[in-house]
Coordinates of C-alpha atoms in Angstrom, one line a residue:
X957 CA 307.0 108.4 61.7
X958 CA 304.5 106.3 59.6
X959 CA 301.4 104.6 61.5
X960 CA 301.6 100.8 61.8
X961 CA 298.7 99.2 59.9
X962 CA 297.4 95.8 61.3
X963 CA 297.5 92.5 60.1
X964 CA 294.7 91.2 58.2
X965 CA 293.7 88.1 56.5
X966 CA 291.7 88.1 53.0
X967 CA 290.0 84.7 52.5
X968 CA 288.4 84.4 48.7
X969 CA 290.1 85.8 45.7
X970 CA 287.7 86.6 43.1
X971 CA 287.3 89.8 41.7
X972 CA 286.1 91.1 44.8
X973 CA 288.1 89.6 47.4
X974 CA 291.5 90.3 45.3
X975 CA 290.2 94.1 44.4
X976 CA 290.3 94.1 48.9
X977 CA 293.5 92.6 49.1
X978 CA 294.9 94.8 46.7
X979 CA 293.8 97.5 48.6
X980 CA 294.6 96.5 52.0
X981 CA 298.2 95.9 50.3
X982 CA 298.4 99.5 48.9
X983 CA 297.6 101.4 52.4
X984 CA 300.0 100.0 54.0
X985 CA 298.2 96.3 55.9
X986 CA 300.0 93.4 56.2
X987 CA 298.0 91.1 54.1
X988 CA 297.7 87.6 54.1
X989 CA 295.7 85.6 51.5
X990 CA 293.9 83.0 50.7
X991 CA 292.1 80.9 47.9
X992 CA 290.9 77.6 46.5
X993 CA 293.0 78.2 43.3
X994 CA 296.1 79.6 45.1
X995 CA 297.3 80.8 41.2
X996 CA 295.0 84.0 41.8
X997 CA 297.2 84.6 44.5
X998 CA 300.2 85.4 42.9
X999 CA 299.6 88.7 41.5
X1000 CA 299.1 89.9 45.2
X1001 CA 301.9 87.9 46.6
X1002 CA 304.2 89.6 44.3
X1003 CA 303.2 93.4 45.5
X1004 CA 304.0 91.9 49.0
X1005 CA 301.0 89.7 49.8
X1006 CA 301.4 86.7 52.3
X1007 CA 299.9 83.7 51.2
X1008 CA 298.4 80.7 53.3
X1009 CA 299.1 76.9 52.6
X1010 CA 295.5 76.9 54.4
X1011 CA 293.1 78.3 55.7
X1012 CA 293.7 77.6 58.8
X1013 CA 296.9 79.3 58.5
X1014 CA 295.1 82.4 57.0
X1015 CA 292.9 82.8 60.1
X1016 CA 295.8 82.4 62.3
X1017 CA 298.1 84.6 60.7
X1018 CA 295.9 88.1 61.7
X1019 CA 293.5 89.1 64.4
X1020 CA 291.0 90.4 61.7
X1021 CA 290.0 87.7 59.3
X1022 CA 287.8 89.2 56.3
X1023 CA 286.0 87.1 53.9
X1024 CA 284.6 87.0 50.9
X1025 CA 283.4 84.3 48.6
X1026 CA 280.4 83.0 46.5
X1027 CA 278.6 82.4 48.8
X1028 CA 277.8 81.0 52.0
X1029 CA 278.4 76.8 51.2
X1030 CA 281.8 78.1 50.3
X1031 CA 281.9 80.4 53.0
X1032 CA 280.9 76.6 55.3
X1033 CA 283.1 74.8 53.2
X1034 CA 285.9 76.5 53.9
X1035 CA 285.9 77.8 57.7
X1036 CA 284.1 75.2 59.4
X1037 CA 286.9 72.7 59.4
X1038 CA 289.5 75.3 61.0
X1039 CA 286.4 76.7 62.9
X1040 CA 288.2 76.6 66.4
X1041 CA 291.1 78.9 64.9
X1042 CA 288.7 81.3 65.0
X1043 CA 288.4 81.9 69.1
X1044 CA 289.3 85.4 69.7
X1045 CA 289.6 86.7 66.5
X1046 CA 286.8 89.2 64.3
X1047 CA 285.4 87.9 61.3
X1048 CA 284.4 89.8 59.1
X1049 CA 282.0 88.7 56.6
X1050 CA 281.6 90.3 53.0
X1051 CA 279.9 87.6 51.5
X1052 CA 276.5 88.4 49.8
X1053 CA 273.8 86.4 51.2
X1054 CA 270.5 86.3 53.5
X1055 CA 269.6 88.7 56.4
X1056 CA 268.5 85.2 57.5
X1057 CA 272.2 83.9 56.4
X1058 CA 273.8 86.7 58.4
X1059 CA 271.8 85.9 61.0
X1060 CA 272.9 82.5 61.3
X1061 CA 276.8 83.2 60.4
X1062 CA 276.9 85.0 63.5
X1063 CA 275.3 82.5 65.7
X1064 CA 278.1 79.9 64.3
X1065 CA 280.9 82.8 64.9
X1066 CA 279.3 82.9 68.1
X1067 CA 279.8 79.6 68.8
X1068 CA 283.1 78.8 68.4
X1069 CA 284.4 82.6 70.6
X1070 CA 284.9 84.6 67.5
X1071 CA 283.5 87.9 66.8
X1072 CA 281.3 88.5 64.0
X1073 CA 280.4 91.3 62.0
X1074 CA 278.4 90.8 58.7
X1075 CA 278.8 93.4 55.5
X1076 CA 277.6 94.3 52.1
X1077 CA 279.6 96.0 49.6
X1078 CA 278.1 99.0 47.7
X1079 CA 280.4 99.3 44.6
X1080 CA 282.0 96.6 42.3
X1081 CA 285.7 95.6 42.2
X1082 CA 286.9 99.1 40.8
X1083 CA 285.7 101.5 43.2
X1084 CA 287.3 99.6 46.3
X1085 CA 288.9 101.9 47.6
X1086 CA 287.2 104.9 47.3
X1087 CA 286.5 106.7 50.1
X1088 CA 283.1 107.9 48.0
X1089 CA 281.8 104.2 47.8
X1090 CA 279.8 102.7 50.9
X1091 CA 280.8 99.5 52.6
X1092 CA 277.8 98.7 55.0
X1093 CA 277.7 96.7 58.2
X1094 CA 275.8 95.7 61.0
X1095 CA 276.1 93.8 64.2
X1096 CA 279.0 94.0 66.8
X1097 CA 280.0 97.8 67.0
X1098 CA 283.1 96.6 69.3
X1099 CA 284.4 94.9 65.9
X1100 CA 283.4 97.9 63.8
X1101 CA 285.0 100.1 66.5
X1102 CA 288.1 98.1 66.7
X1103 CA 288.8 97.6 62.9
X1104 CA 287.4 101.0 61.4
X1105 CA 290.6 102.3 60.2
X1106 CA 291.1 99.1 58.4
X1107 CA 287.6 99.0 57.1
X1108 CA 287.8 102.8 56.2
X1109 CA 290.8 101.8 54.0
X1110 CA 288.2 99.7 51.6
X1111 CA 285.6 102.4 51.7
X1112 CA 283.4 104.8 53.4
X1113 CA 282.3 102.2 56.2
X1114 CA 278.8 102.5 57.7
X1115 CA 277.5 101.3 60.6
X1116 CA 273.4 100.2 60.7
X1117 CA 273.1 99.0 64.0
X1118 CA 273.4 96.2 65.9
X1119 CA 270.9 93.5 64.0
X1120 CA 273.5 91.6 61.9
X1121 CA 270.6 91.6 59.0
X1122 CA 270.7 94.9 58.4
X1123 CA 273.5 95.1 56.3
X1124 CA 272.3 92.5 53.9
X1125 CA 268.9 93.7 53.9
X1126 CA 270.0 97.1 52.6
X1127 CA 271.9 95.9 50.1
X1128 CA 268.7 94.0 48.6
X1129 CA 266.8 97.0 49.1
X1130 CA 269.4 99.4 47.5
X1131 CA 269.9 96.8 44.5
X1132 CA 266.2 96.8 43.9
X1133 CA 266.5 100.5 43.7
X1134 CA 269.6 100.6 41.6
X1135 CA 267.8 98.1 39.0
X1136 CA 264.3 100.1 38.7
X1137 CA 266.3 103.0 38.2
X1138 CA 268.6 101.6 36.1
X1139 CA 265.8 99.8 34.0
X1140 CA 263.6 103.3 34.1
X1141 CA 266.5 105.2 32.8
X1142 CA 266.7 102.4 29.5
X1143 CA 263.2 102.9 29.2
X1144 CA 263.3 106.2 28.9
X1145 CA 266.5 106.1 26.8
X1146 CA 264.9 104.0 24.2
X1147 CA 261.7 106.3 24.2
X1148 CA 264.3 109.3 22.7
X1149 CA 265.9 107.3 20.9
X1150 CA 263.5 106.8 18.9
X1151 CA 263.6 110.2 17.9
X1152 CA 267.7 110.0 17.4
X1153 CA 268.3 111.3 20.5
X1154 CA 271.5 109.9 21.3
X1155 CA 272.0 108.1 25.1
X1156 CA 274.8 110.7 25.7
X1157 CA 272.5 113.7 25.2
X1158 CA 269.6 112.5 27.0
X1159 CA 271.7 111.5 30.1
X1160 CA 272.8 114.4 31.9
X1161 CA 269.0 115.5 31.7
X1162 CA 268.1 112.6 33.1
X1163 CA 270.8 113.0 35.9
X1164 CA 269.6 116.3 36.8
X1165 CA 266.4 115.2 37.4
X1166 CA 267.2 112.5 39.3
X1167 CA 268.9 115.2 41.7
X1168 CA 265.0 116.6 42.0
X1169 CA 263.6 113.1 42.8
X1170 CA 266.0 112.4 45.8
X1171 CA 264.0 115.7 47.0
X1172 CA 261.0 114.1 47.0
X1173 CA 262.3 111.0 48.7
X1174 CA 263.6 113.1 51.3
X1175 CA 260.1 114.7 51.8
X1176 CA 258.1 111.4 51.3
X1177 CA 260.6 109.8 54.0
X1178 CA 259.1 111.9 56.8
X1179 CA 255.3 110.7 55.5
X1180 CA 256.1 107.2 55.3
X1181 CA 257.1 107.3 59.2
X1182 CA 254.0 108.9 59.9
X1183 CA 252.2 107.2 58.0
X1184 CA 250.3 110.5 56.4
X1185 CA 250.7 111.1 52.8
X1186 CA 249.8 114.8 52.4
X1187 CA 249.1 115.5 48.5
X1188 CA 250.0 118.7 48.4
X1189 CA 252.5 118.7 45.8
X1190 CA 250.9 115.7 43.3
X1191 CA 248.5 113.4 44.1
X1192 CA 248.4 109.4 43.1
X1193 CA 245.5 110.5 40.6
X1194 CA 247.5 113.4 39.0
X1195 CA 250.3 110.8 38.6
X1196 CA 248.2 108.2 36.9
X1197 CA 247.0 110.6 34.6
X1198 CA 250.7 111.6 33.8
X1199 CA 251.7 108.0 33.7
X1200 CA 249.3 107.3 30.3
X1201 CA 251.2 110.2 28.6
X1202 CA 254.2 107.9 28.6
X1203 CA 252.7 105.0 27.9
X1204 CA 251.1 106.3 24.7
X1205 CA 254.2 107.8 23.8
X1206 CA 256.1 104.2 23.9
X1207 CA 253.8 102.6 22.1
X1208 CA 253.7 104.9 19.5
X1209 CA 257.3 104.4 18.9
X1210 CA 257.5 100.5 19.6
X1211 CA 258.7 100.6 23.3
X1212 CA 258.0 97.8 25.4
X1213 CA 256.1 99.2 28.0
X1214 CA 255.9 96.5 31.1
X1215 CA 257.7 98.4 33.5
X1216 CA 255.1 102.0 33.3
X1217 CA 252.3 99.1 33.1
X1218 CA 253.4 97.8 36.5
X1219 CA 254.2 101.0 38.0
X1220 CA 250.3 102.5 36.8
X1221 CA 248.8 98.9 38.2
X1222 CA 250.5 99.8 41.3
X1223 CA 249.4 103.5 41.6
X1224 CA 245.3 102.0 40.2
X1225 CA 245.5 99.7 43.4
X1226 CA 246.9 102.6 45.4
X1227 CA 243.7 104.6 44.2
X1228 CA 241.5 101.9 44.9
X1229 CA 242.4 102.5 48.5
X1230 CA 241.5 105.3 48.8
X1231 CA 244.9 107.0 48.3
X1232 CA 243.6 109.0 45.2
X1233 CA 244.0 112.6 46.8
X1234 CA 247.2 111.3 48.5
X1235 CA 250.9 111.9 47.8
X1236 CA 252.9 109.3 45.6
X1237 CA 254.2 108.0 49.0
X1238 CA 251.2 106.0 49.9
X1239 CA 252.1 103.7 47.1
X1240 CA 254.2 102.0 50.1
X1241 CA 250.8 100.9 51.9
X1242 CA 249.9 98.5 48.5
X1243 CA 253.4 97.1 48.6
X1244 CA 253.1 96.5 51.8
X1245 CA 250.1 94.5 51.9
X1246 CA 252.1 92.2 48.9
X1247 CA 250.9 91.2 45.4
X1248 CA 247.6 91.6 44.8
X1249 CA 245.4 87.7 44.7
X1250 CA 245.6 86.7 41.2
X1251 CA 242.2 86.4 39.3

């Protein structure tokens, strides 16, 4: 005998929210749905999909409510005039937003006796789904608990911890990440090209050493929460010295070159701290102090 799936309710069907419904739809949930434009709702309410005259009637209609919209006017806009449905039931929020937002989403849940637990999705429409792609969240682990092996059928699901931040504050942090190494892989991309390297050649290189650097980050990890920086594999002055061998090569082949300026600005203040003989890690004390006074 199969397992019964619960009921859940999919408010906001953008790409995003309609990739989840879909989902929810294809293991088995009973799905209700529902949208501004109720025409995006048809493709879903075809492959079994129940939709809501209202939204009111979407948060009734299942004890797990997930949402997912622009942002969080729309997310106001839409759930605080049906906010007393809400008593008793989990919401689940997978709009992008604020820790501060979050913070403040779960006070209002709070309020009006539902239960709250805030998320940020780590992949884009396609990849829901996947049980390789991270959903994180944070705040009540009694909703988490409860609704894992719906939340499982989106994605890996991964619970920070109990400040209902936490999950939007990653995601800020891991999208900075993705976009300086996104933008450092371009940069490097356009540097060989300028020798007719082709992207697809000089890709898998680069992917293999990007398997080395998460090394590093798991050794620097360990500094950063002791806040010792040992430089006993390369040292913040070795690295600036390596840094000016790229730069000279990009601008000998017409590369913009703002991104390895900022990063050897960053290491030259690092220096000037006295973090010279240090490991690359103790960059993290100069951005933590913030930008530097202008002149």
């Amino acid at each position: 005998m199969g397992t019964e799936r619960s009921a859940v309710t999919v408010i906001g069907l953008g790409q995003m929210g309609a990739a989840l419904a879909a989902t929810l739809l294809e293991r088995g949930h009973p799905t209700t749905v529902w949208n501004r434009s109720a025409g995006k709702a048809q493709p879903l309410v075809e492959r079994g999909a129940r939709l809501a005259a209202t939204p009111g009637e979407a948060v009734e209609a299942s004890p797990l409510v997930i949402v997912c919209v622009l942002d969080y006017d729309a997310l106001h806009a839409t759930l605080d005039p049906v906010a007393a449905s809400l008593a008793g039931r989990s919401l689940v929020n997978l709009t992008s937003g604020s820790p501060e937002q979050a913070q403040e989403a779960e006070a209002w849940a709070r309020s009006h006796a539902a239960d709250y637990l805030d998320g940020a999705i780590m992949t884009t429409p396609p990849g829901v789904g996947s049980p390789e792609m991270m959903f994180l969240y944070s705040g009540s682990r009694a909703v988490f608990e409860t609704h894992r092996p719906t939340l499982a059928a989106l994605g890996d699901p991964l619970h920070l911890g109990a400040e209902t931040g936490l999950a939007s504050l990653y995601d800020a942090a891991l999208l900075g990440l993705m976009w300086s190494t996104m933008t450092g892989w371009l940069h490097g991309t356009a540097l060989v090209g300028a020798e007719k390297t082709e992207a697809t050649a000089f890709t898998p290189v680069a992917i293999r050493w990007l398997s080395a650097v998460t090394g590093f980050l798991t050794t620097y990890a360990a500094q950063v929460d002791a806040g010792r920086y040992p430089g006993d594999d390369a040292t913040v002055d070795v690295q600036i010295a390596a840094i000016d061998h790229l730069l000279h090569a990009a601008a000998a082949r017409g590369i913009d070159n703002a991104l390895p300026e900022l990063l050897k600005a960053t290491m030259e203040r690092t220096r000037d701290l006295g973090h010279g003989s240090d490991s690359y890690a103790s960059v993290i004390e100069v951005l933590r102090k913030g930008p530097s006074p202008s002149v």
